[in-house]
Coordinates of C-alpha atoms and ligand atoms in Angstrom, one line a residue:
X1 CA 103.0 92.9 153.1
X2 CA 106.9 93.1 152.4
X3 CA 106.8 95.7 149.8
X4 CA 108.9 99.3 151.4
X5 CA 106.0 101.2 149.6
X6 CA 103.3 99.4 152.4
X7 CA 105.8 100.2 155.4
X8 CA 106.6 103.7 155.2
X9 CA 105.5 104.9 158.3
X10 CA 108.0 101.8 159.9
X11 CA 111.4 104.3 159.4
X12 CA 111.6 106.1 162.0
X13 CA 109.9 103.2 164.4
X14 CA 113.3 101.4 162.9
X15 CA 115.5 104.2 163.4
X16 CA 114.5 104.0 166.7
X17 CA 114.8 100.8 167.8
X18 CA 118.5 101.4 167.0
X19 CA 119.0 104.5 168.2
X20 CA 117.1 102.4 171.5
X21 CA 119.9 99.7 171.4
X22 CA 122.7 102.0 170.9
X23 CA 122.6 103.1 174.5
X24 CA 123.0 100.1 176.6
X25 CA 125.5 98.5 173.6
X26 CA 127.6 101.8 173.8
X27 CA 127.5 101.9 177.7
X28 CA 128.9 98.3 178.0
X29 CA 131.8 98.9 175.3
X30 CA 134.3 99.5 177.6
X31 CA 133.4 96.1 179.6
X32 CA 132.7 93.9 177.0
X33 CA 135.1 90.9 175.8
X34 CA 136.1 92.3 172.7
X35 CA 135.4 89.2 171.1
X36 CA 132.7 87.4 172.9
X37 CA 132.6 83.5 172.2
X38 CA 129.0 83.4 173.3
X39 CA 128.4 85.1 169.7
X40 CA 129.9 83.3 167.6
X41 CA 126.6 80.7 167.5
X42 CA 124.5 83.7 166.3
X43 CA 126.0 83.7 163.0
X44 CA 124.3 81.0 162.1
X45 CA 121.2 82.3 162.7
X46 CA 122.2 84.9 159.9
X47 CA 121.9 82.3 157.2
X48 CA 119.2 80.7 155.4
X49 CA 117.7 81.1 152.1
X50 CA 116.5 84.2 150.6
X51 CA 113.2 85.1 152.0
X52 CA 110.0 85.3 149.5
X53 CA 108.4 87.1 151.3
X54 CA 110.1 89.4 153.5
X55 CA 109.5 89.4 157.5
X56 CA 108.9 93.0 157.2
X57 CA 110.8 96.1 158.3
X58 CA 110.7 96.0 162.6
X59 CA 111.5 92.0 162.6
X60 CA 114.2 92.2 160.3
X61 CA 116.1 95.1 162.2
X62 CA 115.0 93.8 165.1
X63 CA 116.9 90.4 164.3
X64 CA 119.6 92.4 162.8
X65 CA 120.7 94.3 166.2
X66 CA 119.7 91.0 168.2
X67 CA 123.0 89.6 166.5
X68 CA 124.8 91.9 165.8
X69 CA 125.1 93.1 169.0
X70 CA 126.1 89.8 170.4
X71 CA 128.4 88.3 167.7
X72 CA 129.8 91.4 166.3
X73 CA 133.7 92.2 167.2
X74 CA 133.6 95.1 169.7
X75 CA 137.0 96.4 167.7
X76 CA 135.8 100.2 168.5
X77 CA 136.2 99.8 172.3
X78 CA 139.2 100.5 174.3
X79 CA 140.8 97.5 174.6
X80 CA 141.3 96.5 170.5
X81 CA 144.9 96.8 170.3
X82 CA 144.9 94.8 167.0
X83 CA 145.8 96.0 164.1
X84 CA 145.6 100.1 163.9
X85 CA 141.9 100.4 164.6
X86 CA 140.0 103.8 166.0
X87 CA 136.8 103.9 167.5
X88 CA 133.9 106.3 166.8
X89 CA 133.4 109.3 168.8
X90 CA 130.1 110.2 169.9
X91 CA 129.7 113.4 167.3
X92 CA 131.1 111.0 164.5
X93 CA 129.3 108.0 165.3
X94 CA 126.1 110.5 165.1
X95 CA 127.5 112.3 162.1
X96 CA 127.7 108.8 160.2
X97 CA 123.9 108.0 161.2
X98 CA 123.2 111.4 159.4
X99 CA 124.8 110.5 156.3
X100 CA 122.8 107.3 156.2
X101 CA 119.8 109.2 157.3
X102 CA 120.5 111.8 153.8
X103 CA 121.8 109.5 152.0
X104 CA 123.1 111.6 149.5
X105 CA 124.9 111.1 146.1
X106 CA 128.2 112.6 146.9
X107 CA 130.5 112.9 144.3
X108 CA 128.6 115.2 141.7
X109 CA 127.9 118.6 143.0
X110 CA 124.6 119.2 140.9
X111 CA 123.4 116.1 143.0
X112 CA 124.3 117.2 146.0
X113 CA 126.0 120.6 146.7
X114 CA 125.5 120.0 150.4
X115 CA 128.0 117.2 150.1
X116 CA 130.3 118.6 147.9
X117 CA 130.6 121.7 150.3
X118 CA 130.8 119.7 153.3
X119 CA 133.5 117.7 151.7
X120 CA 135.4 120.9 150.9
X121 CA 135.1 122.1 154.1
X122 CA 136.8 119.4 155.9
X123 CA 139.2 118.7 153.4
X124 CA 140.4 122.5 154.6
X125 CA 140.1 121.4 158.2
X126 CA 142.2 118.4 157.7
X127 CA 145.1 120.4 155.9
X128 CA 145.0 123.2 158.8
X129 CA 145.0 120.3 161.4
X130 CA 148.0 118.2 159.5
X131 CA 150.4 121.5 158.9
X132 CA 149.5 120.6 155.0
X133 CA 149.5 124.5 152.6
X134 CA 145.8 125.5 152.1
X135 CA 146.4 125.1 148.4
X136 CA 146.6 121.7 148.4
X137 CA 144.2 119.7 146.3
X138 CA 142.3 116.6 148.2
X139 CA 139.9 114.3 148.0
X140 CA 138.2 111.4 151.0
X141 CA 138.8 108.0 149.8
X142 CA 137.1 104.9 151.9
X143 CA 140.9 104.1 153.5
X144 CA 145.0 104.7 153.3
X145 CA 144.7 101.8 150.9
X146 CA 142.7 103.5 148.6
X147 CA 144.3 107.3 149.3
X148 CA 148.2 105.5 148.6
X149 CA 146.2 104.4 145.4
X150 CA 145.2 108.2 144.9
X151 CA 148.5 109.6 145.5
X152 CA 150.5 107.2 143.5
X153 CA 148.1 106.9 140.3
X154 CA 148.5 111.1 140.6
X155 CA 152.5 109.9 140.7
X156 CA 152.2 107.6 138.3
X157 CA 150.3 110.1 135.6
X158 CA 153.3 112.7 135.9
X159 CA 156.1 110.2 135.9
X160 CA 154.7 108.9 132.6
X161 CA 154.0 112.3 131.1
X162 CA 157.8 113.0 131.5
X163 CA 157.9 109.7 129.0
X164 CA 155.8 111.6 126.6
X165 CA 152.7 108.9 127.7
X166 CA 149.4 110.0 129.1
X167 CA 148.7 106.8 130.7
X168 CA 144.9 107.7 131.6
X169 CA 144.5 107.6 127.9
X170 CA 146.8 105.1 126.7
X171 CA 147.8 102.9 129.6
X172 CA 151.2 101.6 130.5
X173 CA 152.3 100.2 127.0
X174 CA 156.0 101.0 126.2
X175 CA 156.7 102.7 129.3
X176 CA 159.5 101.4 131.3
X177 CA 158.9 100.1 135.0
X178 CA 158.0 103.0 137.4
X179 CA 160.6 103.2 139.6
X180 CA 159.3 103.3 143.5
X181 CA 161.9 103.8 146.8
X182 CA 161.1 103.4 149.8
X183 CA 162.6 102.0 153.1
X184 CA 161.5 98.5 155.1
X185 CA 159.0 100.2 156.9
X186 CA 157.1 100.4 153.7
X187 CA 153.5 99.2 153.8
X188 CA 151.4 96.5 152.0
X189 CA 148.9 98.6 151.2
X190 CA 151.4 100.7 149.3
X191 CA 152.4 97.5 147.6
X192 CA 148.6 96.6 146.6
X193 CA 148.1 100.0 145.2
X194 CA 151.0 99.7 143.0
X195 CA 150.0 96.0 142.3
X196 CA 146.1 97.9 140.8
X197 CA 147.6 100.4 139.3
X198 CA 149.4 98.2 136.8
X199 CA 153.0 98.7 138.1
X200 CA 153.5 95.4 140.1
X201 CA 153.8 95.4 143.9
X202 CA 157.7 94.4 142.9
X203 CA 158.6 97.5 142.0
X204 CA 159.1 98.6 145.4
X205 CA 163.3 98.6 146.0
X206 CA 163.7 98.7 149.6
X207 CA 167.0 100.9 151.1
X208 CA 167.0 99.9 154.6
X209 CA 170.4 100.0 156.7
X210 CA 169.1 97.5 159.2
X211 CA 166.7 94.9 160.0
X212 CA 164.0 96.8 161.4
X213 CA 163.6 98.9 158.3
X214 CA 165.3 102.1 158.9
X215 CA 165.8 103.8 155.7
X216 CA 169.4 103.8 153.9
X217 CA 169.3 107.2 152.8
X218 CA 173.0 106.9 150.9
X219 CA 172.2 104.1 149.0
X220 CA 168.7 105.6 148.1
X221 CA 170.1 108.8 146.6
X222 CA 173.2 106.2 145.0
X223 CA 169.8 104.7 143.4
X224 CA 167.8 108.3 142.8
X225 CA 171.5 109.2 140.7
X226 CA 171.3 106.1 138.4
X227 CA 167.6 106.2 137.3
X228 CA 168.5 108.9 135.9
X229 CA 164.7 109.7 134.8
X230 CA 161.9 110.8 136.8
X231 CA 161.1 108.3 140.5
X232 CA 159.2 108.0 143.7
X233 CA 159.7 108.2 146.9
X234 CA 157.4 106.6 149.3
X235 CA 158.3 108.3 152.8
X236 CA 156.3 106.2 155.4
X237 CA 154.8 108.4 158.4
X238 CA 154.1 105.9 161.1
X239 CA 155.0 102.2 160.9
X240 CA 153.2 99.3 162.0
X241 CA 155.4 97.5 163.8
X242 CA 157.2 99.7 166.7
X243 CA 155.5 103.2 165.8
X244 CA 158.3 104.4 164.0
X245 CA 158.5 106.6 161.4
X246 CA 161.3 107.8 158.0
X247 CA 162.8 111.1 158.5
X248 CA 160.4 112.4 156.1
X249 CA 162.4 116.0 155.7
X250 CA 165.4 114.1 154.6
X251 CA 163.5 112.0 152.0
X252 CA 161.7 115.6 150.7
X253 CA 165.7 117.3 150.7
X254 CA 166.1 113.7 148.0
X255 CA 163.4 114.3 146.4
X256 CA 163.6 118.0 146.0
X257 CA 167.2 117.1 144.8
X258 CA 167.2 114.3 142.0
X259 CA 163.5 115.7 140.8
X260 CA 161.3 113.1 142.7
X261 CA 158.1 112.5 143.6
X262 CA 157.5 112.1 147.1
X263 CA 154.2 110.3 148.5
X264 CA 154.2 110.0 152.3
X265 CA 152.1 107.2 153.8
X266 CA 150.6 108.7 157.0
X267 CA 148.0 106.5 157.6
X268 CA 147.8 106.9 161.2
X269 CA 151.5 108.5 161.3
X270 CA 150.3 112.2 160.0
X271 CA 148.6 112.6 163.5
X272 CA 152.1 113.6 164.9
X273 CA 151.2 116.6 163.1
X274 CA 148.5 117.4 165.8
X275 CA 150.7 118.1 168.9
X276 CA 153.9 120.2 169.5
X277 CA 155.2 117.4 171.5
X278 CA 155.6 114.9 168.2
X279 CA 155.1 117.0 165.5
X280 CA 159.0 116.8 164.5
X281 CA 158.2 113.3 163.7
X282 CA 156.4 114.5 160.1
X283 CA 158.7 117.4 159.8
X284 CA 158.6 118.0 155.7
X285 CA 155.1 116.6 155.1
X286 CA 154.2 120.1 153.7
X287 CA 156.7 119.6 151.2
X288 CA 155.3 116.1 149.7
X289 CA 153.8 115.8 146.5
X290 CA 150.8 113.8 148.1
X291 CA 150.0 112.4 151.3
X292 CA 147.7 109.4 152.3
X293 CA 146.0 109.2 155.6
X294 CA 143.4 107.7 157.2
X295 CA 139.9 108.9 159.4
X296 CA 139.2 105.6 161.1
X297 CA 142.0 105.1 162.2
X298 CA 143.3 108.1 164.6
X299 CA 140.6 110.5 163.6
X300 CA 137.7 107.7 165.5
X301 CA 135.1 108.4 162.5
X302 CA 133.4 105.0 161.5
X303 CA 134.6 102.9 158.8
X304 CA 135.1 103.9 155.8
X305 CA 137.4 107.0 156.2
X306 CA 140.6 108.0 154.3
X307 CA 142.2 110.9 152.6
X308 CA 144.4 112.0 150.0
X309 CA 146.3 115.3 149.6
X310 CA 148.1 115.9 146.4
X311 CA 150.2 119.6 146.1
X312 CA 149.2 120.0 142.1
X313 CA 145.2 119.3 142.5
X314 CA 145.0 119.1 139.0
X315 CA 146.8 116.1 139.1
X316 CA 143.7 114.1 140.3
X317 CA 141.7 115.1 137.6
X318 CA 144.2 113.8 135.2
X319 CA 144.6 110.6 137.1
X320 CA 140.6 110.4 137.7
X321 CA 138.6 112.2 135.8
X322 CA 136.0 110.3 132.9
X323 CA 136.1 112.5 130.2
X324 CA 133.6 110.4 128.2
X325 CA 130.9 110.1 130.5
X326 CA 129.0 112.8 128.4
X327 CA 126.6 113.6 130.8
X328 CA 128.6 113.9 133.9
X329 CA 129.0 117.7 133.9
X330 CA 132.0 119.6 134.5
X331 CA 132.8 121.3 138.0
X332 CA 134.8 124.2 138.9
X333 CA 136.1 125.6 141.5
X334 CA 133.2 125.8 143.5
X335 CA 130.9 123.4 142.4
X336 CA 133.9 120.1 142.8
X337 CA 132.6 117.1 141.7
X338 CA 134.7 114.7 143.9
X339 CA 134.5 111.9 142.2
X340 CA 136.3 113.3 139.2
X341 CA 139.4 113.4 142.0
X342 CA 139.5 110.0 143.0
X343 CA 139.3 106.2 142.4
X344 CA 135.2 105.7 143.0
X345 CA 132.3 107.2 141.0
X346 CA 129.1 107.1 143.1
X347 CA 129.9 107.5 146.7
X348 CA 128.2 108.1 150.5
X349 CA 128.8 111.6 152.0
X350 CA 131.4 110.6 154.1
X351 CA 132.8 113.9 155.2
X352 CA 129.3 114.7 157.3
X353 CA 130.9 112.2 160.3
X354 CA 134.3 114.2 160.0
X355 CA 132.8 117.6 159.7
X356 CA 130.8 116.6 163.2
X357 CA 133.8 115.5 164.7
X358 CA 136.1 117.8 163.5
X359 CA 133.4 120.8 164.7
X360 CA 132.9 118.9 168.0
X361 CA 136.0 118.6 169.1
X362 CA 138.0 121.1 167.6
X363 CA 142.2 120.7 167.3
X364 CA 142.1 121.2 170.9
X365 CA 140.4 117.8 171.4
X366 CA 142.5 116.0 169.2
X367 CA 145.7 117.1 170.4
X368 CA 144.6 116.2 174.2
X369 CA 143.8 112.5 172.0
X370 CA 147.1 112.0 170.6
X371 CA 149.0 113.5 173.4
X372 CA 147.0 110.9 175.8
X373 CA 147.7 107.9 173.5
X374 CA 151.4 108.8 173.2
X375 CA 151.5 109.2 176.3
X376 CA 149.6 105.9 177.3
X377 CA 152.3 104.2 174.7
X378 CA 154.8 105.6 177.4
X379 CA 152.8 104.2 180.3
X380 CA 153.0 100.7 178.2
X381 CA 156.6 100.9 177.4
X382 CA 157.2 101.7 181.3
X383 CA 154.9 98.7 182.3
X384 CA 157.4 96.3 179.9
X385 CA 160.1 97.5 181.4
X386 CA 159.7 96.5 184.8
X387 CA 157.8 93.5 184.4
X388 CA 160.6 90.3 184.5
X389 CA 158.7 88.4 182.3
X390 CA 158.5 91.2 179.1
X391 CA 161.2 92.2 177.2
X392 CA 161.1 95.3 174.9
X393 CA 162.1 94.8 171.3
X394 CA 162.0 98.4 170.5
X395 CA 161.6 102.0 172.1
X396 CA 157.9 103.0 172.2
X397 CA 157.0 104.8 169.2
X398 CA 153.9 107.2 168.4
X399 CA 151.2 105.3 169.7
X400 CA 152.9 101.4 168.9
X401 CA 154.9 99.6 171.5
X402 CA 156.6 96.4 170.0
X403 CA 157.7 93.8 172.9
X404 CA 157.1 90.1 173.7
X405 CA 157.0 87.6 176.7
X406 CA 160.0 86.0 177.8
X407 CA 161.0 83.7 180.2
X408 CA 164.8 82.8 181.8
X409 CA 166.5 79.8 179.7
X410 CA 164.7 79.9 176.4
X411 CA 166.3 80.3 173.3
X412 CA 164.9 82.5 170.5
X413 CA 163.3 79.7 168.6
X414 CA 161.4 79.0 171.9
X415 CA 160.3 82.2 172.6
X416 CA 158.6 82.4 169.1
X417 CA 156.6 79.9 169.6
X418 CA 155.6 80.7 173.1
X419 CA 154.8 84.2 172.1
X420 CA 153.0 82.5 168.9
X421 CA 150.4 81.1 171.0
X422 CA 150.3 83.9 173.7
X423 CA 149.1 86.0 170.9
X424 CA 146.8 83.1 169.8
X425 CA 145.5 82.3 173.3
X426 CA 145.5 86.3 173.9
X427 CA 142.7 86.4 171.1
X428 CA 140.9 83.7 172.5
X429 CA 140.4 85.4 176.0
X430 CA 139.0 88.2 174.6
X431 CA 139.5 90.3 177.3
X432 CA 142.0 92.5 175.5
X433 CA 142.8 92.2 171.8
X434 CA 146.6 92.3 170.6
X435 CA 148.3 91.5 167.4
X436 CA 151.4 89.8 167.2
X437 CA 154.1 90.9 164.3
X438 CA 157.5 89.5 162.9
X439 CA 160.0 92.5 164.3
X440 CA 163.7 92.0 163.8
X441 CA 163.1 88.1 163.4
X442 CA 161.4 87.8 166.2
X443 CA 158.1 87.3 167.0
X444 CA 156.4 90.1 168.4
X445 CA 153.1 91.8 170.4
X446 CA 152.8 95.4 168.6
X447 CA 149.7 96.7 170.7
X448 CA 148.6 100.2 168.9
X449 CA 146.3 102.9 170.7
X450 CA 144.0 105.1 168.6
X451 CA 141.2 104.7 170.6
X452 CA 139.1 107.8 172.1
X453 CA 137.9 105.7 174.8
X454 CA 141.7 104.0 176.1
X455 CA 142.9 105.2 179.2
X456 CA 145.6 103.7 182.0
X457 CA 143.5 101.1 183.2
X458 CA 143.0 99.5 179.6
X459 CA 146.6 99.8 179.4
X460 CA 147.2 98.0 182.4
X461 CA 145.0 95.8 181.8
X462 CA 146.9 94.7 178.6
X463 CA 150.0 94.1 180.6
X464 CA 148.5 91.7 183.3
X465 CA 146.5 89.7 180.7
X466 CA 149.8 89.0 178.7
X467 CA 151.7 88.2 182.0
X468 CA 149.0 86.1 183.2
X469 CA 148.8 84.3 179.6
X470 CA 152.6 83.7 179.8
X471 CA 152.7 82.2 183.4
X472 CA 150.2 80.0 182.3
X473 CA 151.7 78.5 179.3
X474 CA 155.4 79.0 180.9
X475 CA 153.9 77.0 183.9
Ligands
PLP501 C1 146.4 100.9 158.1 C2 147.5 101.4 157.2 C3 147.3 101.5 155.8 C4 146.1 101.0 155.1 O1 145.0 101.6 155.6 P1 143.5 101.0 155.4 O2 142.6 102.0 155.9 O3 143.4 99.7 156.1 O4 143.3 100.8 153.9 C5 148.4 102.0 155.1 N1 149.5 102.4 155.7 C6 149.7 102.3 157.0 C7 151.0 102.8 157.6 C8 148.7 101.8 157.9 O5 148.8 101.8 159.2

């Protein structure tokens, strides 16, 4: 009754019944609470103990979509603000479906060429979309977190071969600490790579010139003089907090000088790359040593989507290659086996929903996509400015505008706490979703838009939903 072998024929009757539920659940996105309370009981009806014998195929994915499309966070419509979080577009969102559908083993080419050429492929794309040189090496990771890992472990390996260590081999033993710069807009996920790889989240030294982060590029190279030794530069492309970003040129002119390596954290920031109208803002990228980014962020391809970019590929197969798994065979310049390149073994073919999307869309569509979000960040920052009641902490940046409530006669301290539980209460609504940030020593909303589907009334939306929040616990 419950064995897979005696339901064969149910696939594509199950297939269907999502692809049936995907319509109506995709055409009420954009109206939905983005958290809907009236879910949250359905969770419960997730639990229980583990079946004996199964309910069989149809029931289970019928119960599956039941609550999942109720209780599930609707983080990839247009009003998730939180966070830095894409949506799917229609060709990804399909593409992602087909690499479920294939389910292919991608990561060794003799078990799937398909994937390892697909994977190929766009890593070309993304280089040609980002301004990176076509000789670049690369490799998808499942996030930034997991591509900073991939471009610093590459960083790490040559830093401790110019100690005379191969650290793949031998580990960190005897080395000194790896010495990482970067300014305050340097990100935790940076920090947790560093903290895997065995060289302590600590080792970050922070050169910032101000509060918000801005880098202190004199005191960095007065650093960069007295290591002395090989270091690395962590340029960050895109903060979270206000959307700014380091002058990325002038960290690659330190690096280039004092021998460095630079890594640039573009999570969502590398996008800039995509339009004339920002592309200034990641100016130098092409001259990193490797570069992190991110697909489900700005590129609206489902989770789990990152990428790495490293100028010497063979530094990824010294970083990640397992020379003693005999009977993994050897690739070559055509036949890549991708997981030799990067921090997992056995992976999903997730380049099929970034091919589709890529393909679909083109660099036509995704400059119209940034161009609209910056400009939308404008729209916000214009909406701050002339409400009474909203006070701008920072110029908009990319796609991130950092402001908070205010209200006549309140001190600092109190306007922390108010905007403490505006950003609580904002949650709580649902109707818009908005995360709130420490900026400057104050606290802060930091909306960010990487959404396909956000346009000006979203925007707006946002706005009145915080002023109407405000008046009501101002009242
Ligand atoms: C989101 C983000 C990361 C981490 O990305 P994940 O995909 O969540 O692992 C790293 N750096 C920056 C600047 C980010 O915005």
């Amino acid at each position: 009754m419950s064995d897979p072998l005696t339901e064969r024929e149910a696939t594509a009757e199950a297939l269907r019944l999502v692809a049936d539920a995907a319509g109506p659940y995709l055409a009420t996105l954009s109206d939905r609470l983005v958290q809907d309370p009236a879910g949250a009981p359905l969770l419960d009806e997730l639990d229980g103990p583990l079946p004996e014998r199964g309910d069989g195929t149809l029931p289970s994915v019928r119960e599956l979509l039941r609550i999942g499309t109720g209780a599930a966070t609707h983080s990839s419509g247009p009003r998730f603000f939180h966070f830095v979080v894409g949506g799917s577009t229609p060709a990804a969102q399909a593409g992602d479906w087909v690499t479920s559908l294939l389910d292919q083993v991608a990561g060794l080419w003799p078990a799937s060429p398909f994937a390892a050429r697909v994977e190929t492929v766009v890593l070309g794309w993304l280089k040609d979309l980002f301004g990176l040189p076509a000789s670049y090496g690369g490799v998808l990771t499942p996030s930034a977190t997991l591509a900073n890992l991939t471009g610093l472990a590459a960083a790490r390996h040559w830093w401790a071969e110019r100690h005379g260590v191969d650290v793949s081999a031998d580990g960190m033993l005897g080395l000194p600490r790896l010495p990482v710069l970067s300014s305050g807009y340097v990100h935790p996920s940076s920090r947790k790579a560093l903290q895997i790889l065995g060289c302590g989240r600590d080792t970050v030294r922070v050169f910032a010139r101000d509060d918000a982060g801005r880098v202190d590029l004199g005191a960095m190279e007065t650093e960069l003089a007295a290591v002395a030794g090989p270091a690395v530069l962590i340029a960050n492309a895109g903060e979270v907090n206000a959307g700014d970003f380091d002058p990325v040129g002038e960290l690659a002119d330190l690096a280039e000088a004092y021998g460095a390596w630079l890594h640039v954290d573009g999570a969502f920031g590398l996008f800039a790359a995509v339009s004339p109208k920002t592309a200034h803002l990641v100016h130098g990228v092409e001259r990193a040593d490797s570069v992190a980014a991110d697909g489900h962020k700005w590129l609206n391809v489902p989770y789990e989507s990152g990428f790495a970019f490293l100028r010497e590929p063979r530094r990824l197969v010294q970083a990640f290659a397992m020379p003693d798994a005999a009977y993994l065979p050897v690739g070559d310049e055509a036949r890549i086996n991708y997981n030799s390149l990067g921090p997992e073994s056995s992976r999903r073919a997730r380049a099929l929903p970034i091919w589709a999307t890529l393909r679909a869309y083109g660099r036509e569509g995704y400059r119209a996509m940034v161009e609209r979000h910056h400009d939308l960040a404008r729209l916000l920052g214009e909406l701050v400015d002339e409400a009474p009641d909203l006070e701008p902490l920072a110029p908009p940046g990319l796609n991130v505008v950092c402001f908070r409530y205010r209200r006549d006669g309140l001190g600092d301290e109190r306007l922390d706490e108010l905007n403490r539980r505006l950003g609580a209460e904002l949650l709580e609504d649902g109707r818009v979703y908005a995360g709130t940030t420490v900026y400057r020593g104050r606290l802060a909303l930091r909306p960010a838009i990487v959404n396909w589907r956000t346009g000006e009334a979203d925007i707006e939306l946002l706005v009145s939903v915080v002023r109407e929040i405000g008046a009501r616990l101002t009242a």
